[in-house]
mmCIF file of C-alpha atoms in Angstrom:
data_model
loop_
_atom_site.group_PDB
_atom_site.id
_atom_site.type_symbol
_atom_site.label_atom_id
_atom_site.label_comp_id
_atom_site.label_asym_id
_atom_site.label_seq_id
_atom_site.Cartn_x
_atom_site.Cartn_y
_atom_site.Cartn_z
ATOM 1 C CA MET A 1 174.398 74.735 114.161
ATOM 2 C CA ALA A 2 174.327 73.957 110.511
ATOM 3 C CA PRO A 3 171.234 73.059 109.163
ATOM 4 C CA ASN A 4 170.543 69.542 107.919
ATOM 5 C CA TYR A 5 170.913 68.859 103.994
ATOM 6 C CA PRO A 6 171.445 65.746 101.510
ATOM 7 C CA LYS A 7 175.381 65.430 100.758
ATOM 8 C CA GLN A 8 176.536 62.215 99.117
ATOM 9 C CA ILE A 9 175.339 60.104 96.358
ATOM 10 C CA LEU A 10 173.102 56.855 97.555
ATOM 11 C CA THR A 11 172.079 55.528 94.177
ATOM 12 C CA THR A 12 172.190 56.153 90.432
ATOM 13 C CA LEU A 13 169.042 55.554 88.258
ATOM 14 C CA LYS A 14 170.239 55.043 84.818
ATOM 15 C CA GLY A 15 168.027 54.129 81.893
ATOM 16 C CA HIS A 16 166.897 57.587 79.767
ATOM 17 C CA LYS A 17 168.655 57.778 76.615
ATOM 18 C CA GLY A 18 169.105 61.721 76.990
ATOM 19 C CA PRO A 19 168.978 64.795 79.141
ATOM 20 C CA VAL A 20 166.381 64.090 81.861
ATOM 21 C CA ASN A 21 164.485 67.032 81.942
ATOM 22 C CA ASP A 22 162.337 67.160 85.505
ATOM 23 C CA VAL A 23 162.179 64.874 88.245
ATOM 24 C CA CYS A 24 159.724 63.972 91.596
ATOM 25 C CA TYR A 25 159.069 62.274 94.483
ATOM 26 C CA ASN A 26 155.388 60.883 94.736
ATOM 27 C CA LYS A 27 153.631 62.190 97.610
ATOM 28 C CA SER A 28 155.170 59.447 100.251
ATOM 29 C CA GLY A 29 158.726 59.692 99.056
ATOM 30 C CA GLN A 30 158.100 56.326 98.290
ATOM 31 C CA TYR A 31 158.415 56.139 94.934
ATOM 32 C CA CYS A 32 160.299 58.976 92.046
ATOM 33 C CA LEU A 33 159.266 59.631 88.691
ATOM 34 C CA SER A 34 161.622 61.031 85.969
ATOM 35 C CA ALA A 35 160.881 62.727 82.636
ATOM 36 C CA GLY A 36 163.237 62.718 79.824
ATOM 37 C CA ARG A 37 164.069 64.043 76.196
ATOM 38 C CA ASP A 38 163.774 60.398 74.956
ATOM 39 C CA ARG A 39 160.205 61.281 75.483
ATOM 40 C CA SER A 40 159.505 58.660 78.285
ATOM 41 C CA ILE A 41 158.395 58.729 81.471
ATOM 42 C CA ARG A 42 159.815 56.150 84.339
ATOM 43 C CA LEU A 43 158.936 55.343 87.518
ATOM 44 C CA TRP A 44 161.387 54.136 89.870
ATOM 45 C CA ASN A 45 161.845 52.766 93.181
ATOM 46 C CA PRO A 46 164.616 55.476 94.693
ATOM 47 C CA GLU A 47 166.118 52.597 97.663
ATOM 48 C CA THR A 48 167.155 49.932 95.435
ATOM 49 C CA GLY A 49 167.123 51.607 92.044
ATOM 50 C CA LEU A 50 164.558 48.935 90.318
ATOM 51 C CA LEU A 51 162.658 50.619 87.310
ATOM 52 C CA ILE A 52 159.280 49.795 87.759
ATOM 53 C CA HIS A 53 157.495 51.312 84.771
ATOM 54 C CA THR A 54 157.918 53.451 81.968
ATOM 55 C CA TYR A 55 155.136 55.713 80.491
ATOM 56 C CA ASN A 56 155.323 56.247 76.630
ATOM 57 C CA GLY A 57 152.927 58.390 75.043
ATOM 58 C CA HIS A 58 154.235 61.598 74.273
ATOM 59 C CA GLY A 59 155.663 62.718 70.733
ATOM 60 C CA ARG A 60 158.174 64.091 71.925
ATOM 61 C CA ASP A 61 160.618 65.353 74.794
ATOM 62 C CA VAL A 62 158.548 65.311 78.243
ATOM 63 C CA LEU A 63 159.041 68.577 79.877
ATOM 64 C CA GLY A 64 157.673 68.378 82.971
ATOM 65 C CA LEU A 65 155.332 66.144 85.239
ATOM 66 C CA ALA A 66 153.588 66.117 88.598
ATOM 67 C CA VAL A 67 151.517 63.287 90.740
ATOM 68 C CA SER A 68 148.373 63.535 92.044
ATOM 69 C CA ASN A 69 147.689 63.356 96.029
ATOM 70 C CA ASP A 70 146.365 60.190 95.961
ATOM 71 C CA ASN A 71 149.740 59.017 93.683
ATOM 72 C CA GLY A 72 147.355 57.327 91.304
ATOM 73 C CA LYS A 73 147.985 59.644 88.968
ATOM 74 C CA ILE A 74 150.800 61.404 86.790
ATOM 75 C CA VAL A 75 149.964 64.406 84.693
ATOM 76 C CA SER A 76 152.730 65.537 82.183
ATOM 77 C CA GLY A 77 153.574 67.630 79.762
ATOM 78 C CA GLY A 78 155.836 68.434 76.566
ATOM 79 C CA VAL A 79 157.574 69.473 73.476
ATOM 80 C CA ASP A 80 154.463 67.848 71.989
ATOM 81 C CA ARG A 81 152.052 70.458 72.992
ATOM 82 C CA THR A 82 149.999 68.603 75.488
ATOM 83 C CA VAL A 83 149.017 67.677 78.492
ATOM 84 C CA LEU A 84 148.801 63.671 79.597
ATOM 85 C CA LEU A 85 146.775 62.450 82.180
ATOM 86 C CA TRP A 86 148.206 59.274 83.271
ATOM 87 C CA ASP A 87 146.914 55.977 85.592
ATOM 88 C CA VAL A 88 150.398 55.274 87.718
ATOM 89 C CA SER A 89 149.399 51.519 87.992
ATOM 90 C CA SER A 90 147.504 50.300 84.665
ATOM 91 C CA GLY A 91 149.795 52.948 82.555
ATOM 92 C CA GLU A 92 147.291 54.341 80.406
ATOM 93 C CA ILE A 93 146.509 57.504 79.378
ATOM 94 C CA LEU A 94 142.766 59.299 80.385
ATOM 95 C CA ARG A 95 143.218 62.239 78.742
ATOM 96 C CA ARG A 96 144.877 63.983 76.162
ATOM 97 C CA PHE A 97 144.673 67.466 76.678
ATOM 98 C CA THR A 98 145.770 69.644 73.257
ATOM 99 C CA ALA A 99 144.782 73.551 72.886
ATOM 100 C CA HIS A 100 148.244 74.562 74.277
ATOM 101 C CA TRP A 101 149.908 75.787 70.885
ATOM 102 C CA GLU A 102 153.143 75.582 72.381
ATOM 103 C CA ARG A 103 154.975 73.048 74.119
ATOM 104 C CA VAL A 104 154.401 72.649 77.580
ATOM 105 C CA ASN A 105 157.083 73.616 80.133
ATOM 106 C CA SER A 106 155.362 72.603 83.485
ATOM 107 C CA VAL A 107 152.290 70.950 84.830
ATOM 108 C CA ALA A 108 150.726 70.671 88.331
ATOM 109 C CA PHE A 109 147.873 69.651 90.242
ATOM 110 C CA ASN A 110 145.691 71.459 92.467
ATOM 111 C CA ASP A 111 145.626 70.037 96.220
ATOM 112 C CA GLU A 112 142.346 67.594 95.496
ATOM 113 C CA SER A 113 143.697 66.566 92.497
ATOM 114 C CA THR A 114 140.259 67.493 90.296
ATOM 115 C CA VAL A 115 142.112 70.269 88.057
ATOM 116 C CA VAL A 116 145.693 70.363 86.230
ATOM 117 C CA VAL A 117 147.202 73.585 85.629
ATOM 118 C CA SER A 118 149.705 73.970 82.756
ATOM 119 C CA GLY A 119 152.225 76.599 81.718
ATOM 120 C CA SER A 120 153.661 77.203 78.281
ATOM 121 C CA PHE A 121 155.836 78.664 75.862
ATOM 122 C CA ASP A 122 152.487 80.015 73.956
ATOM 123 C CA ALA A 123 152.635 82.692 77.236
ATOM 124 C CA THR A 124 149.182 80.906 78.672
ATOM 125 C CA ILE A 125 148.075 79.135 81.949
ATOM 126 C CA ARG A 126 145.677 76.947 81.122
ATOM 127 C CA LEU A 127 143.568 75.167 83.819
ATOM 128 C CA TRP A 128 141.767 71.618 83.256
ATOM 129 C CA ASP A 129 139.219 70.410 85.246
ATOM 130 C CA LEU A 130 139.496 66.426 85.683
ATOM 131 C CA ARG A 131 135.789 66.003 86.549
ATOM 132 C CA SER A 132 133.830 66.205 83.228
ATOM 133 C CA MET A 133 134.415 65.098 79.689
ATOM 134 C CA ASN A 134 135.299 68.213 78.447
ATOM 135 C CA PHE A 135 139.124 68.998 76.968
ATOM 136 C CA GLN A 136 138.630 72.198 76.558
ATOM 137 C CA PRO A 137 140.455 74.353 79.708
ATOM 138 C CA ILE A 138 137.749 75.449 82.113
ATOM 139 C CA GLN A 139 140.453 78.949 82.408
ATOM 140 C CA VAL A 140 142.522 80.867 80.234
ATOM 141 C CA ILE A 141 145.342 82.929 81.607
ATOM 142 C CA GLU A 142 146.903 85.712 79.389
ATOM 143 C CA ASP A 143 149.081 87.688 81.736
ATOM 144 C CA CYS A 144 152.225 86.680 80.873
ATOM 145 C CA LYS A 145 153.727 88.280 77.859
ATOM 146 C CA ASP A 146 156.712 85.597 77.185
ATOM 147 C CA SER A 147 156.911 81.631 77.821
ATOM 148 C CA VAL A 148 155.633 80.289 81.061
ATOM 149 C CA MET A 149 158.572 78.620 82.686
ATOM 150 C CA SER A 150 156.924 77.488 86.138
ATOM 151 C CA VAL A 151 153.572 76.318 87.585
ATOM 152 C CA GLU A 152 152.862 75.258 91.393
ATOM 153 C CA VAL A 153 149.713 74.935 92.689
ATOM 154 C CA LYS A 154 148.839 75.328 96.743
ATOM 155 C CA GLY A 155 145.311 75.991 97.970
ATOM 156 C CA PRO A 156 143.330 78.321 96.156
ATOM 157 C CA GLU A 157 147.083 79.847 94.398
ATOM 158 C CA ILE A 158 148.829 79.815 91.203
ATOM 159 C CA VAL A 159 152.277 80.998 91.404
ATOM 160 C CA ALA A 160 154.032 81.219 87.976
ATOM 161 C CA GLY A 161 157.209 82.597 86.693
ATOM 162 C CA CYS A 162 157.715 83.733 83.498
ATOM 163 C CA ALA A 163 160.348 84.409 80.823
ATOM 164 C CA ASP A 164 159.132 87.911 80.815
ATOM 165 C CA GLY A 165 160.970 88.206 84.571
ATOM 166 C CA LYS A 166 157.743 88.670 86.749
ATOM 167 C CA LEU A 167 156.777 86.651 89.313
ATOM 168 C CA ARG A 168 153.207 85.873 89.139
ATOM 169 C CA THR A 169 150.717 84.360 91.989
ATOM 170 C CA TYR A 170 147.118 84.361 91.381
ATOM 171 C CA ASP A 171 144.223 83.863 93.951
ATOM 172 C CA ILE A 172 141.964 82.137 91.978
ATOM 173 C CA ARG A 173 139.208 81.973 94.669
ATOM 174 C CA MET A 174 139.605 85.707 95.156
ATOM 175 C CA GLY A 175 140.153 86.414 90.942
ATOM 176 C CA GLU A 176 143.417 88.795 92.185
ATOM 177 C CA LEU A 177 146.914 89.086 90.797
ATOM 178 C CA LYS A 178 150.188 89.549 92.208
ATOM 179 C CA GLU A 179 152.884 90.717 90.408
ATOM 180 C CA ASP A 180 156.752 91.212 90.779
ATOM 181 C CA TYR A 181 159.158 91.975 88.743
ATOM 182 C CA ILE A 182 162.153 90.564 88.826
ATOM 183 C CA GLY A 183 163.727 91.558 85.445
ATOM 184 C CA PRO A 184 165.810 88.393 84.225
ATOM 185 C CA ALA A 185 163.959 85.483 82.526
ATOM 186 C CA ILE A 186 162.679 83.274 85.519
ATOM 187 C CA THR A 187 162.807 79.484 84.730
ATOM 188 C CA SER A 188 161.858 78.159 88.562
ATOM 189 C CA ALA A 189 159.364 79.213 91.493
ATOM 190 C CA ARG A 190 158.562 77.163 94.240
ATOM 191 C CA LEU A 191 156.785 77.799 97.454
ATOM 192 C CA SER A 192 158.471 77.241 100.808
ATOM 193 C CA LYS A 193 156.983 74.722 102.810
ATOM 194 C CA ASP A 194 155.627 77.287 105.381
ATOM 195 C CA ASN A 195 153.797 78.924 102.499
ATOM 196 C CA ASN A 196 155.296 82.318 102.885
ATOM 197 C CA CYS A 197 158.055 82.460 100.532
ATOM 198 C CA ILE A 198 158.728 81.587 96.951
ATOM 199 C CA LEU A 199 162.493 80.922 95.586
ATOM 200 C CA VAL A 200 162.790 82.184 92.295
ATOM 201 C CA SER A 201 165.398 81.067 89.586
ATOM 202 C CA SER A 202 166.573 83.294 86.774
ATOM 203 C CA LEU A 203 168.630 83.792 84.770
ATOM 204 C CA ASP A 204 171.485 85.823 85.758
ATOM 205 C CA ASP A 205 173.229 83.152 88.213
ATOM 206 C CA THR A 206 170.452 84.573 90.794
ATOM 207 C CA MET A 207 167.720 82.798 93.293
ATOM 208 C CA ARG A 208 165.579 84.931 95.356
ATOM 209 C CA LEU A 209 163.917 84.645 98.050
ATOM 210 C CA MET A 210 160.532 86.856 97.895
ATOM 211 C CA ASP A 211 158.043 87.621 100.502
ATOM 212 C CA LYS A 212 155.183 86.257 98.732
ATOM 213 C CA SER A 213 152.431 88.815 100.957
ATOM 214 C CA ASN A 214 154.150 92.198 100.151
ATOM 215 C CA GLY A 215 156.868 91.117 97.083
ATOM 216 C CA LYS A 216 159.998 91.867 99.369
ATOM 217 C CA LEU A 217 163.092 90.833 98.092
ATOM 218 C CA LEU A 218 164.483 88.813 101.598
ATOM 219 C CA ASN A 219 167.473 87.291 100.350
ATOM 220 C CA GLU A 220 169.853 86.714 97.007
ATOM 221 C CA PHE A 221 171.745 83.545 96.475
ATOM 222 C CA LYS A 222 175.229 83.793 94.179
ATOM 223 C CA GLY A 223 178.679 83.845 93.689
ATOM 224 C CA GLY A 224 178.266 80.063 93.163
ATOM 225 C CA HIS A 225 175.821 78.506 90.544
ATOM 226 C CA LYS A 226 176.118 79.243 86.832
ATOM 227 C CA HIS A 227 172.676 80.341 85.093
ATOM 228 C CA LYS A 228 172.518 81.828 82.135
ATOM 229 C CA GLU A 229 171.237 80.034 79.686
ATOM 230 C CA TYR A 230 169.110 76.677 80.486
ATOM 231 C CA LYS A 231 165.772 76.240 82.729
ATOM 232 C CA LEU A 232 167.451 75.326 86.114
ATOM 233 C CA ALA A 233 165.391 73.934 89.022
ATOM 234 C CA SER A 234 165.861 75.522 92.813
ATOM 235 C CA ILE A 235 164.523 74.083 95.683
ATOM 236 C CA LEU A 236 164.134 74.562 99.834
ATOM 237 C CA SER A 237 164.629 72.073 101.813
ATOM 238 C CA ASN A 238 161.660 70.624 104.594
ATOM 239 C CA SER A 239 163.107 73.250 107.035
ATOM 240 C CA ASP A 240 162.704 75.924 104.743
ATOM 241 C CA ALA A 241 166.518 76.090 105.965
ATOM 242 C CA VAL A 242 168.685 75.560 103.047
ATOM 243 C CA ALA A 243 168.443 76.566 99.049
ATOM 244 C CA ILE A 244 169.722 74.170 96.586
ATOM 245 C CA THR A 245 170.330 74.500 92.602
ATOM 246 C CA GLY A 246 171.112 72.856 89.741
ATOM 247 C CA SER A 247 174.115 74.605 88.144
ATOM 248 C CA GLU A 248 175.032 74.743 84.492
ATOM 249 C CA ASP A 249 178.925 73.522 84.926
ATOM 250 C CA GLY A 250 176.977 70.457 86.744
ATOM 251 C CA LYS A 251 177.152 70.968 89.623
ATOM 252 C CA ILE A 252 174.574 71.458 92.624
ATOM 253 C CA PHE A 253 174.929 74.539 95.048
ATOM 254 C CA VAL A 254 173.725 74.204 99.069
ATOM 255 C CA TYR A 255 172.899 77.796 100.020
ATOM 256 C CA ASP A 256 172.123 79.181 103.939
ATOM 257 C CA VAL A 257 168.957 80.506 103.298
ATOM 258 C CA LEU A 258 169.424 83.366 106.372
ATOM 259 C CA GLU A 259 173.147 84.297 105.481
ATOM 260 C CA GLY A 260 173.406 83.906 101.897
ATOM 261 C CA ASP A 261 176.301 81.871 101.908
ATOM 262 C CA VAL A 262 177.231 78.352 99.759
ATOM 263 C CA LEU A 263 177.526 76.096 101.974
ATOM 264 C CA SER A 264 178.121 73.204 100.017
ATOM 265 C CA THR A 265 179.139 72.294 96.176
ATOM 266 C CA LEU A 266 178.178 68.920 94.980
ATOM 267 C CA GLU A 267 179.599 67.165 91.903
ATOM 268 C CA GLY A 268 176.302 66.356 90.419
ATOM 269 C CA HIS A 269 176.560 65.888 86.888
ATOM 270 C CA LYS A 270 178.135 65.755 83.448
ATOM 271 C CA GLY A 271 176.915 68.892 81.606
ATOM 272 C CA VAL A 272 173.960 70.826 82.967
ATOM 273 C CA SER A 273 172.245 69.642 86.247
ATOM 274 C CA SER A 274 168.249 71.134 85.432
ATOM 275 C CA ALA A 275 166.020 68.743 87.428
ATOM 276 C CA LEU A 276 165.553 68.718 91.219
ATOM 277 C CA ALA A 277 163.163 67.671 93.799
ATOM 278 C CA TYR A 278 163.755 67.040 97.353
ATOM 279 C CA HIS A 279 161.727 64.341 99.167
ATOM 280 C CA PRO A 280 158.505 65.303 101.440
ATOM 281 C CA GLU A 281 159.813 63.941 104.757
ATOM 282 C CA ASN A 282 163.628 63.120 104.981
ATOM 283 C CA ASP A 283 166.679 65.046 103.996
ATOM 284 C CA ALA A 284 166.860 63.355 100.982
ATOM 285 C CA MET A 285 167.180 64.548 96.812
ATOM 286 C CA LEU A 286 166.800 63.499 93.459
ATOM 287 C CA SER A 287 168.477 65.484 90.808
ATOM 288 C CA GLY A 288 168.656 64.811 87.487
ATOM 289 C CA GLY A 289 171.285 66.326 84.486
ATOM 290 C CA SER A 290 171.754 66.502 80.808
ATOM 291 C CA ASP A 291 174.295 63.387 81.140
ATOM 292 C CA GLY A 292 170.847 61.091 81.544
ATOM 293 C CA LEU A 293 171.254 60.300 85.378
ATOM 294 C CA ILE A 294 169.156 60.554 88.216
ATOM 295 C CA HIS A 295 170.981 60.576 91.095
ATOM 296 C CA ILE A 296 169.431 60.237 94.649
ATOM 297 C CA TRP A 297 171.055 62.471 97.311
ATOM 298 C CA GLY A 298 170.917 61.500 101.051
#
């Protein structure tokens, strides 16, 4: 039986001036957010296509964003080297963290939304405590030899994909680090829903599914998408049955996780389809591209 995955565009969200760098759903999937080169973050209703709010406060392109578990806060990072914490309903900036000295590529909340983790072009991962009034990071991780392209947090673990070609998994509670050498620069590293695997995208037109516990390569996905120079996101479906990636030719490729074959090629964006997010509950997803559009797929 073929796995389920989104196959067609239901709605297209328009409003960003210039490329869309990141997209995400809130925790219920009722709303979605986008971050763009136009320095703005936008909150949308994906059902109706309605723009609900625009958050302005970054001085340059917004590169990464994440939503807290109670949906009340947003964190964002960008080319202006700042990490901003926003109140969703009022649109106010609650915190402005400025200790990175290069652009911030990726941001994430921990499960309790008490700590923000940021990864930067300055080759550091920084942890920020949201409960204290301290604006300095509570921890700076300096193992990466090049730009930190992607960070994700689950439980006590931080998964980081780095342009030095290494996948790093930190257990903050135990103080442990696992390093897996992938080779080419990594632009995206995402945990599977069952938390056992990591889907890694790198600049050799390849996605790899890695076993988190022992670093074994479980499968490789290539032969469809083009990925040589841009930061592209890749995601797994909620069942972990399909791996989906953007491509530098604007298409979106859906691979079968077990077989490694291309299941489908979706006509997505003009230019690069760079940003992807899977709905937390349904077989739906968001894609954002260099054409400034956001597609809702179902």
